[in-house]
């Protein structure tokens, strides 16, 4: 099993010398089933020995509760009494547990409210909350889901899968992974199975993104991430992966990308993954910040808390890779290109100095006033590549870009910026559908905020999040473009909703949905 292998790798690493990085082998996992051991079954079969039976109950206007008619009258009366005692009305998230009911086929009965309607994101959260409680309790689980639609059932199963991912490669003794089978008893098993199958590529994309985000900076440097990504897409014959080496990055003129990583022994790479599902049309490009560690450079992040967990600064790039994999897995009829500039923002005698001027791929001369504003530098060349080399018909970039964004909208929303109504509308819908919320901030009127006296533009300005956006806009030029600042959204140190602890894969489902929405609207 893969778990054993990684424990071995860690042991070896520790034996060699303290500080020797965990080898990257064993870190890439191939398929959906390598990630979650739990299984979902949708065909109706009669079960006798059930560990946990979940009864989903909708909220009715008249306050009545419908219990399954197939249960005998005594059992129904007993349950109805208990529910009344607990003032259970079927409100979303309400839950009552009944243990060891006499002559009952399940050891535990969880009666769970689904509310009067159950939107996709809420269904996912409900599934996740069940998954969080099921650990260790059960091998056989039945969810009685009559009255729910096949997509609602699929969303609940998807939420469970998302919650059940674990990043335990760095644990000396990983806790056992959740390992149970959930039997969904809804109205139409085949339809639910088909709807669930549509969610699996999304979950797989999220898992790969989380793996990448979670890798510590000394193990997940640019080349390692590029290789991991190549490996992750190697099973997809309609994805072409191209990796540009540091020499090629330099040769092609991507001096902004190159400059961010030049102080590190791990120089910059450019990863491009192209999924072709749409014939000859120009692709939609997703450009993601893949800064594999952010020390700030010579504008060193000086407080321990601001440099902590800056291995997650590659979350935008991880989201882009995951979204392209998800779309390919769903056979979406679209051409999509993922562009991920990979850098390691470190200091040394060869690092870029504050005040240095870098020349980007499009020829723009950039005064690097602050080496900690590195994300926009690498994205500048990523966006240039998407526009100039791929002829993208639209570009979305996504990045853990500014603390200023966190101050403005916090970490439950990302901030989006665009002058293009079509792109914005598709993004807002995608945010609502996936629960990966976005909030629009204005691009203007902020003319001149990145003007430089020395070069063509400078990499900082005020207000901070807008300066980042305006800087990127300079490189998108007239290509329809939208910018997502996801600083603060990338991870949590504890589990929350559909996310276990660690990198959460924010952006994978948002971007995949956005591409589909934008394309379907005839753009
Ligand atoms: N990666 C950071 C942004 C960030 C901050 C991500 C907090 C996640 C949590 C980015 O590269 C950065 O350092 N931004 C600076 C920009 C400033 C120097 C203009 C910032 O926001 O402080
Ligand atoms: Mn930075
Ligand atoms: Zn950064």
Coordinates of C-alpha atoms and ligand atoms in Angstrom, one line a residue:
X1 CA 0.0 0.0 0.0
X2 CA 1.1 3.5 -0.7
X3 CA 0.9 4.5 2.9
X4 CA 3.7 2.0 3.8
X5 CA 5.8 3.2 1.0
X6 CA 5.8 6.8 2.2
X7 CA 6.5 5.9 5.8
X8 CA 9.5 4.1 4.5
X9 CA 10.6 7.1 2.5
X10 CA 10.3 9.3 5.5
X11 CA 12.2 6.9 7.7
X12 CA 15.0 6.8 5.2
X13 CA 15.0 10.6 4.9
X14 CA 15.2 11.0 8.7
X15 CA 18.0 8.4 8.9
X16 CA 20.1 10.1 6.3
X17 CA 20.5 13.4 8.1
X18 CA 18.1 15.7 9.8
X19 CA 16.9 18.2 7.2
X20 CA 17.2 15.9 4.2
X21 CA 14.0 16.4 2.3
X22 CA 11.5 13.7 1.9
X23 CA 11.9 12.2 -1.5
X24 CA 9.3 13.2 -3.9
X25 CA 8.7 9.7 -5.4
X26 CA 5.7 8.1 -3.7
X27 CA 4.2 11.5 -3.4
X28 CA 2.2 11.6 -6.6
X29 CA -0.8 9.3 -6.5
X30 CA -2.4 8.1 -9.7
X31 CA -6.1 7.8 -9.5
X32 CA -9.2 8.8 -7.5
X33 CA -9.2 5.5 -5.6
X34 CA -5.7 6.1 -4.3
X35 CA -7.1 9.0 -2.4
X36 CA -10.3 7.8 -0.7
X37 CA -11.0 4.3 0.5
X38 CA -14.7 4.9 1.1
X39 CA -17.1 3.7 -1.5
X40 CA -20.5 4.8 -2.7
X41 CA -23.1 2.4 -4.0
X42 CA -26.4 3.6 -5.5
X43 CA -28.4 0.5 -6.3
X44 CA -31.1 -0.3 -3.8
X45 CA -30.4 -3.5 -1.9
X46 CA -31.9 -4.7 1.2
X47 CA -29.5 -4.5 4.2
X48 CA -29.7 -6.3 7.5
X49 CA -26.7 -5.4 9.5
X50 CA -26.3 -1.6 9.2
X51 CA -23.9 0.3 11.5
X52 CA -25.3 3.7 10.7
X53 CA -28.5 4.5 9.1
X54 CA -29.0 8.1 8.0
X55 CA -32.5 9.1 7.5
X56 CA -32.7 12.4 5.5
X57 CA -35.8 14.4 6.4
X58 CA -37.0 17.5 4.6
X59 CA -38.6 20.4 6.4
X60 CA -42.3 20.7 5.6
X61 CA -44.4 23.9 5.9
X62 CA -46.9 22.3 8.2
X63 CA -44.1 21.0 10.5
X64 CA -45.0 17.4 9.8
X65 CA -42.2 14.7 9.6
X66 CA -42.5 11.9 7.1
X67 CA -41.0 8.6 8.3
X68 CA -40.5 5.7 5.9
X69 CA -43.7 3.6 5.6
X70 CA -41.8 0.4 5.4
X71 CA -40.9 0.6 9.1
X72 CA -43.5 -0.8 11.4
X73 CA -45.8 1.4 13.3
X74 CA -44.2 0.8 16.7
X75 CA -40.8 1.8 15.4
X76 CA -42.2 4.9 13.7
X77 CA -44.0 6.0 16.9
X78 CA -40.9 5.6 18.9
X79 CA -38.8 7.6 16.5
X80 CA -41.6 10.3 16.1
X81 CA -41.6 10.7 19.9
X82 CA -37.9 11.1 20.1
X83 CA -37.9 13.7 17.3
X84 CA -40.7 15.6 19.0
X85 CA -38.8 15.6 22.3
X86 CA -35.8 17.1 20.4
X87 CA -38.0 19.6 18.6
X88 CA -36.7 18.2 15.3
X89 CA -38.4 19.9 12.3
X90 CA -36.1 18.9 9.4
X91 CA -34.3 22.2 9.4
X92 CA -31.1 21.9 7.5
X93 CA -28.3 20.6 9.6
X94 CA -30.5 19.5 12.5
X95 CA -29.6 16.0 13.7
X96 CA -30.9 13.5 16.2
X97 CA -29.2 10.2 17.0
X98 CA -31.1 7.2 18.2
X99 CA -29.1 4.2 19.5
X100 CA -30.0 0.5 19.7
X101 CA -33.7 0.7 18.7
X102 CA -35.4 -2.6 19.5
X103 CA -35.8 -4.9 16.6
X104 CA -34.2 -2.5 14.2
X105 CA -31.8 -3.3 11.4
X106 CA -29.4 -0.5 12.2
X107 CA -27.3 0.0 15.4
X108 CA -27.4 3.8 15.0
X109 CA -30.1 5.9 13.4
X110 CA -29.2 9.5 12.6
X111 CA -32.2 11.6 11.6
X112 CA -30.8 14.5 9.6
X113 CA -32.7 17.6 8.4
X114 CA -32.2 18.7 4.8
X115 CA -34.3 21.9 5.0
X116 CA -36.9 23.0 2.5
X117 CA -34.5 23.1 -0.3
X118 CA -31.0 21.7 -0.5
X119 CA -28.6 23.6 -2.9
X120 CA -25.6 21.9 -4.3
X121 CA -23.1 23.5 -2.0
X122 CA -25.3 22.9 1.1
X123 CA -25.7 19.2 0.1
X124 CA -21.9 18.9 -0.2
X125 CA -21.5 20.4 3.3
X126 CA -24.1 18.1 4.7
X127 CA -22.3 15.1 3.2
X128 CA -19.0 16.4 4.7
X129 CA -20.5 16.7 8.1
X130 CA -21.7 13.1 8.0
X131 CA -18.3 12.0 6.9
X132 CA -16.7 13.9 9.8
X133 CA -18.9 12.0 12.2
X134 CA -18.7 8.6 10.6
X135 CA -15.0 8.1 11.2
X136 CA -14.4 4.9 13.2
X137 CA -18.1 4.4 13.7
X138 CA -19.1 2.3 10.7
X139 CA -18.3 -0.1 8.0
X140 CA -21.8 -0.2 6.5
X141 CA -23.7 2.9 6.1
X142 CA -27.1 3.4 4.6
X143 CA -28.5 6.8 3.7
X144 CA -32.2 6.8 3.2
X145 CA -32.5 9.6 0.6
X146 CA -36.0 9.3 -0.9
X147 CA -37.2 12.6 -2.3
X148 CA -33.8 14.0 -2.9
X149 CA -32.7 14.5 -6.6
X150 CA -29.9 12.5 -8.1
X151 CA -27.7 15.6 -8.2
X152 CA -28.4 16.3 -4.5
X153 CA -27.4 12.8 -3.6
X154 CA -24.3 13.0 -5.8
X155 CA -23.4 16.3 -4.1
X156 CA -23.6 14.7 -0.7
X157 CA -21.4 11.8 -1.7
X158 CA -19.0 14.3 -3.3
X159 CA -18.9 16.3 -0.1
X160 CA -18.0 13.1 1.8
X161 CA -15.2 12.4 -0.6
X162 CA -13.8 15.9 -0.3
X163 CA -13.8 15.7 3.4
X164 CA -12.2 12.2 3.5
X165 CA -9.0 13.1 1.8
X166 CA -6.0 12.9 4.1
X167 CA -2.5 14.3 3.8
X168 CA -0.7 12.0 6.1
X169 CA 2.6 11.4 4.4
X170 CA 4.5 13.3 7.0
X171 CA 3.0 11.5 10.0
X172 CA 5.2 8.8 11.6
X173 CA 2.0 7.0 12.4
X174 CA -0.9 8.0 10.1
X175 CA -4.3 7.6 11.6
X176 CA -6.4 5.0 9.8
X177 CA -8.1 6.4 6.7
X178 CA -11.9 6.4 6.7
X179 CA -12.9 3.1 5.1
X180 CA -16.6 2.3 4.8
X181 CA -19.3 1.8 2.1
X182 CA -22.2 4.1 1.8
X183 CA -25.4 2.7 0.3
X184 CA -27.5 5.5 -1.0
X185 CA -31.2 4.6 -1.2
X186 CA -32.8 7.3 -3.3
X187 CA -35.5 7.2 -6.0
X188 CA -33.3 6.4 -9.0
X189 CA -30.0 4.6 -8.4
X190 CA -28.8 4.7 -11.9
X191 CA -29.3 8.5 -12.2
X192 CA -27.6 9.1 -8.9
X193 CA -24.6 6.9 -9.9
X194 CA -24.3 8.8 -13.2
X195 CA -24.5 12.2 -11.4
X196 CA -21.9 11.0 -8.8
X197 CA -19.6 9.9 -11.6
X198 CA -19.6 13.5 -12.9
X199 CA -18.3 14.7 -9.5
X200 CA -15.3 12.3 -9.3
X201 CA -13.1 14.2 -11.8
X202 CA -13.7 17.3 -9.7
X203 CA -12.7 15.6 -6.5
X204 CA -9.7 14.1 -8.2
X205 CA -8.6 17.5 -9.3
X206 CA -9.1 18.8 -5.8
X207 CA -7.0 16.0 -4.3
X208 CA -4.1 16.6 -6.7
X209 CA -4.2 20.3 -5.9
X210 CA -4.2 19.6 -2.2
X211 CA -1.2 17.2 -2.5
X212 CA 0.7 20.0 -4.2
X213 CA -0.3 22.8 -1.8
X214 CA 0.6 20.6 1.2
X215 CA 4.1 19.8 0.1
X216 CA 6.6 21.7 2.3
X217 CA 8.8 24.1 0.4
X218 CA 12.0 22.1 0.5
X219 CA 10.3 19.1 -1.1
X220 CA 7.9 20.9 -3.4
X221 CA 10.2 23.2 -5.3
X222 CA 9.6 24.2 -8.9
X223 CA 11.1 21.2 -10.6
X224 CA 9.5 18.8 -8.2
X225 CA 6.1 20.3 -8.8
X226 CA 6.5 20.3 -12.5
X227 CA 7.4 16.6 -12.4
X228 CA 4.6 15.8 -10.1
X229 CA 2.1 17.6 -12.4
X230 CA 3.5 15.8 -15.4
X231 CA 3.0 12.5 -13.6
X232 CA -0.5 13.5 -12.5
X233 CA -1.7 14.1 -16.1
X234 CA 0.3 11.3 -17.7
X235 CA -2.8 9.1 -17.7
X236 CA -4.9 11.6 -19.8
X237 CA -4.3 11.2 -23.5
X238 CA -6.0 14.5 -24.3
X239 CA -3.8 16.5 -22.0
X240 CA -0.5 17.6 -23.3
X241 CA 2.1 18.7 -20.7
X242 CA 5.0 20.9 -21.5
X243 CA 7.7 21.9 -19.0
X244 CA 10.1 24.7 -19.7
X245 CA 13.4 24.5 -17.9
X246 CA 15.0 27.5 -16.2
X247 CA 17.3 27.8 -19.2
X248 CA 14.3 27.9 -21.6
X249 CA 12.5 30.3 -19.4
X250 CA 15.4 32.6 -19.6
X251 CA 16.0 32.0 -23.3
X252 CA 12.3 32.8 -24.1
X253 CA 12.7 36.1 -22.3
X254 CA 10.6 35.5 -19.3
X255 CA 12.8 37.6 -17.1
X256 CA 10.1 38.5 -14.5
X257 CA 9.5 34.8 -13.8
X258 CA 13.2 34.0 -13.8
X259 CA 14.1 36.9 -11.6
X260 CA 11.9 35.7 -8.7
X261 CA 13.7 32.4 -8.4
X262 CA 17.2 33.5 -9.2
X263 CA 18.3 33.6 -5.6
X264 CA 17.3 30.0 -5.0
X265 CA 19.2 26.9 -6.0
X266 CA 15.7 25.9 -7.4
X267 CA 15.3 28.1 -10.5
X268 CA 12.1 28.9 -12.2
X269 CA 10.1 26.5 -14.4
X270 CA 7.0 27.0 -16.5
X271 CA 4.4 24.3 -16.6
X272 CA 1.8 24.2 -19.4
X273 CA -1.0 21.7 -19.5
X274 CA -3.3 21.8 -22.5
X275 CA -6.5 19.9 -22.6
X276 CA -8.1 19.7 -26.0
X277 CA -11.8 18.8 -26.0
X278 CA -12.9 21.5 -28.3
X279 CA -11.4 21.0 -31.7
X280 CA -9.6 23.9 -33.4
X281 CA -11.0 26.8 -31.3
X282 CA -8.6 29.0 -29.3
X283 CA -8.2 27.9 -25.7
X284 CA -9.4 29.5 -22.5
X285 CA -6.3 29.9 -20.4
X286 CA -6.1 29.5 -16.7
X287 CA -2.9 31.0 -15.2
X288 CA -2.0 30.1 -11.6
X289 CA 0.6 31.4 -9.3
X290 CA 3.0 28.6 -8.5
X291 CA 5.4 30.2 -6.0
X292 CA 6.6 27.2 -4.2
X293 CA 7.8 29.2 -1.2
X294 CA 7.6 32.8 -0.3
X295 CA 10.2 34.2 2.0
X296 CA 9.5 37.6 0.6
X297 CA 13.0 37.7 -0.9
X298 CA 15.2 40.6 0.4
X299 CA 12.0 42.3 1.5
X300 CA 12.0 39.3 3.9
X301 CA 8.8 38.4 5.7
X302 CA 10.0 39.4 9.1
X303 CA 7.4 38.1 11.4
X304 CA 7.2 34.3 12.0
X305 CA 3.5 34.4 11.4
X306 CA 3.7 36.0 8.0
X307 CA 6.3 33.5 6.6
X308 CA 4.6 30.5 8.2
X309 CA 2.9 28.1 5.7
X310 CA 4.2 30.1 2.7
X311 CA 4.6 26.7 0.9
X312 CA 0.9 27.3 0.2
X313 CA 1.8 30.2 -2.1
X314 CA 1.5 27.7 -5.0
X315 CA -2.2 27.2 -4.4
X316 CA -3.3 29.2 -7.5
X317 CA -1.1 27.0 -9.7
X318 CA -2.4 23.9 -8.0
X319 CA -6.0 25.0 -8.6
X320 CA -5.2 25.5 -12.3
X321 CA -3.8 22.0 -12.7
X322 CA -6.7 20.5 -10.8
X323 CA -9.2 22.4 -12.9
X324 CA -7.7 21.2 -16.2
X325 CA -7.6 17.6 -14.9
X326 CA -11.3 17.9 -13.8
X327 CA -12.4 19.3 -17.2
X328 CA -10.5 16.6 -19.0
X329 CA -11.9 13.9 -16.7
X330 CA -15.4 15.2 -17.5
X331 CA -14.6 15.2 -21.2
X332 CA -15.7 18.8 -21.4
X333 CA -16.1 19.9 -25.0
X334 CA -13.7 22.8 -24.6
X335 CA -10.0 23.6 -25.1
X336 CA -8.4 24.8 -21.9
X337 CA -4.8 25.6 -21.2
X338 CA -3.3 25.7 -17.7
X339 CA -0.2 27.9 -17.4
X340 CA 1.7 27.6 -14.1
X341 CA 4.8 29.7 -13.6
X342 CA 6.8 28.0 -10.8
X343 CA 9.3 29.9 -8.6
X344 CA 11.0 29.7 -5.2
X345 CA 11.3 33.2 -3.7
X346 CA 14.4 32.9 -1.7
X347 CA 17.5 35.1 -0.8
X348 CA 21.1 34.7 -1.6
X349 CA 23.9 36.6 -3.3
X350 CA 22.3 36.1 -6.6
X351 CA 18.7 37.1 -5.6
X352 CA 16.9 40.0 -7.2
X353 CA 17.5 43.1 -5.2
X354 CA 14.8 45.7 -4.4
X355 CA 15.1 48.3 -7.1
X356 CA 16.3 45.9 -9.7
X357 CA 14.7 46.1 -13.1
X358 CA 13.4 42.9 -14.7
X359 CA 12.4 42.6 -18.4
X360 CA 9.2 40.5 -18.9
X361 CA 8.4 38.3 -21.8
X362 CA 6.4 41.1 -23.5
X363 CA 9.3 43.5 -23.2
X364 CA 7.9 45.5 -20.3
X365 CA 10.6 46.7 -17.9
X366 CA 9.5 46.3 -14.3
X367 CA 11.0 48.1 -11.3
X368 CA 11.0 45.6 -8.5
X369 CA 10.3 48.0 -5.7
X370 CA 9.4 45.1 -3.4
X371 CA 10.7 41.6 -3.8
X372 CA 7.8 40.3 -1.8
X373 CA 5.4 41.3 -4.5
X374 CA 6.7 38.3 -6.5
X375 CA 3.4 36.7 -7.5
X376 CA 2.5 39.4 -10.1
X377 CA 6.0 39.1 -11.5
X378 CA 5.7 35.4 -12.3
X379 CA 2.1 35.8 -13.4
X380 CA 3.1 38.6 -15.8
X381 CA 5.1 36.1 -17.8
X382 CA 2.4 33.4 -17.4
X383 CA -0.2 35.7 -18.8
X384 CA 2.1 36.8 -21.6
X385 CA 2.6 33.1 -22.5
X386 CA -1.2 32.5 -22.6
X387 CA -1.7 35.5 -24.8
X388 CA 1.3 35.4 -27.1
X389 CA 2.0 31.7 -27.4
X390 CA -1.4 30.1 -26.9
X391 CA -3.6 32.8 -28.4
X392 CA -6.0 32.4 -25.5
X393 CA -9.5 33.7 -26.2
X394 CA -9.9 34.5 -22.5
X395 CA -7.7 34.4 -19.4
X396 CA -8.4 33.9 -15.8
X397 CA -5.5 34.2 -13.4
X398 CA -5.6 33.0 -9.8
X399 CA -3.1 33.7 -7.1
X400 CA -2.5 34.0 -3.4
X401 CA -1.5 37.6 -4.2
X402 CA -2.1 40.2 -1.5
X403 CA -2.6 40.6 2.2
X404 CA -4.6 43.6 1.3
X405 CA -7.3 41.4 -0.2
X406 CA -7.5 39.5 3.1
X407 CA -8.1 42.9 4.8
X408 CA -10.8 43.8 2.3
X409 CA -12.9 40.7 2.1
X410 CA -11.4 38.2 4.5
X411 CA -10.8 34.5 3.7
X412 CA -14.3 33.2 3.0
X413 CA -14.3 35.0 -0.3
X414 CA -11.7 35.5 -2.9
X415 CA -11.6 38.9 -4.6
X416 CA -12.3 39.1 -8.4
X417 CA -11.4 41.9 -10.7
X418 CA -12.4 42.4 -14.4
X419 CA -13.6 44.8 -16.9
X420 CA -15.5 42.0 -18.8
X421 CA -19.1 41.5 -17.8
X422 CA -19.3 38.0 -19.4
X423 CA -16.3 36.7 -17.5
X424 CA -17.6 38.2 -14.3
X425 CA -21.1 36.9 -14.6
X426 CA -19.8 33.4 -15.3
X427 CA -17.5 33.6 -12.3
X428 CA -20.1 34.8 -9.9
X429 CA -22.4 32.0 -10.9
X430 CA -19.6 29.5 -10.5
X431 CA -18.9 30.9 -7.1
X432 CA -22.5 30.4 -6.0
X433 CA -22.8 26.9 -7.4
X434 CA -19.6 25.6 -5.9
X435 CA -19.7 27.5 -2.7
X436 CA -16.2 28.9 -3.5
X437 CA -17.3 32.4 -3.0
X438 CA -16.1 35.4 -4.9
X439 CA -16.5 39.1 -4.3
X440 CA -15.9 41.7 -6.9
X441 CA -13.5 44.6 -6.2
X442 CA -13.1 47.6 -8.5
X443 CA -10.2 47.9 -10.9
X444 CA -10.6 51.6 -11.2
X445 CA -10.3 54.5 -11.1
X446 CA -6.7 53.8 -10.2
X447 CA -4.8 55.1 -13.1
X448 CA -1.1 55.5 -12.5
X449 CA -0.8 53.5 -9.3
X450 CA 1.9 51.3 -10.8
X451 CA 3.8 54.0 -12.7
X452 CA 7.6 53.9 -12.2
X453 CA 10.0 56.8 -12.5
X454 CA 12.7 54.4 -13.4
X455 CA 11.3 51.7 -15.6
X456 CA 7.9 51.2 -17.4
X457 CA 5.9 49.9 -14.4
X458 CA 6.7 49.1 -10.7
X459 CA 5.5 46.1 -8.9
X460 CA 3.7 47.8 -6.0
X461 CA 1.2 50.5 -5.5
X462 CA -1.8 51.5 -3.4
X463 CA -4.5 50.3 -2.8
X464 CA -2.6 47.0 -2.6
X465 CA -5.0 44.5 -4.1
X466 CA -5.9 46.8 -6.9
X467 CA -2.2 47.5 -7.6
X468 CA -1.7 43.8 -8.1
X469 CA -4.7 43.6 -10.4
X470 CA -3.8 46.6 -12.4
X471 CA -0.2 45.3 -12.8
X472 CA -1.6 42.0 -14.2
X473 CA -4.0 43.8 -16.5
X474 CA -1.1 45.5 -18.1
X475 CA 0.1 42.1 -19.4
X476 CA -3.4 40.8 -20.3
X477 CA -3.8 43.9 -22.6
X478 CA -6.9 43.5 -24.7
X479 CA -7.5 39.8 -24.1
X480 CA -10.7 39.3 -22.0
X481 CA -9.3 38.8 -18.6
X482 CA -10.3 38.2 -15.0
X483 CA -8.1 38.1 -11.9
X484 CA -8.8 36.1 -8.7
X485 CA -6.9 37.0 -5.6
X486 CA -7.3 34.0 -3.3
X487 CA -4.8 35.1 -0.6
X488 CA -5.9 33.5 2.7
X489 CA -8.3 31.0 1.0
X490 CA -5.8 28.2 0.4
X491 CA -5.6 26.2 3.6
X492 CA -6.8 25.7 7.2
X493 CA -4.9 24.1 10.1
X494 CA -8.1 22.4 11.1
X495 CA -10.8 20.6 9.2
X496 CA -13.8 22.7 8.1
X497 CA -16.8 21.7 6.1
X498 CA -15.8 19.9 2.9
X499 CA -12.1 20.4 3.7
X500 CA -9.9 18.3 5.9
X501 CA -6.9 20.1 7.6
X502 CA -4.3 21.5 5.2
X503 CA -4.6 22.8 1.7
X504 CA -8.2 22.8 0.6
X505 CA -8.0 23.0 -3.2
X506 CA -9.9 26.2 -3.4
X507 CA -10.3 27.3 -7.0
X508 CA -10.3 23.9 -8.7
X509 CA -14.1 23.6 -8.8
X510 CA -14.6 27.3 -9.2
X511 CA -12.3 27.5 -12.3
X512 CA -13.7 24.3 -13.8
X513 CA -17.3 25.6 -13.4
X514 CA -16.3 29.0 -14.7
X515 CA -14.8 27.6 -17.9
X516 CA -18.0 25.6 -18.5
X517 CA -20.3 28.5 -17.7
X518 CA -18.3 30.9 -19.8
X519 CA -18.1 28.5 -22.7
X520 CA -21.7 27.5 -22.5
X521 CA -22.8 31.1 -22.7
X522 CA -21.4 31.2 -26.2
X523 CA -18.2 33.0 -25.5
Ligands
LIG1 N1 2.0 35.4 -1.0 C1 1.9 36.7 -0.5 C2 0.4 37.1 -0.2 C3 -0.2 36.4 0.9 C4 -0.4 37.0 2.1 C5 -0.8 35.1 0.7 C6 -1.0 36.3 3.1 C7 -1.4 34.5 1.8 C8 -1.5 35.1 3.0 C9 2.4 37.7 -1.5 O1 3.4 37.3 -2.4 C10 2.9 38.9 -0.8 O2 3.8 38.8 -0.1 N2 2.2 40.1 -1.0 C11 2.6 41.3 -0.3 C12 2.6 42.3 -1.4 C13 3.2 43.6 -1.0 C14 4.6 43.5 -0.7 C15 2.9 44.7 -2.0 C16 1.6 41.6 0.7 O3 0.4 41.4 0.5 O4 2.0 42.0 1.8
LIG2 MN1 5.3 37.7 -1.5
LIG3 ZN1 3.6 35.3 -2.6

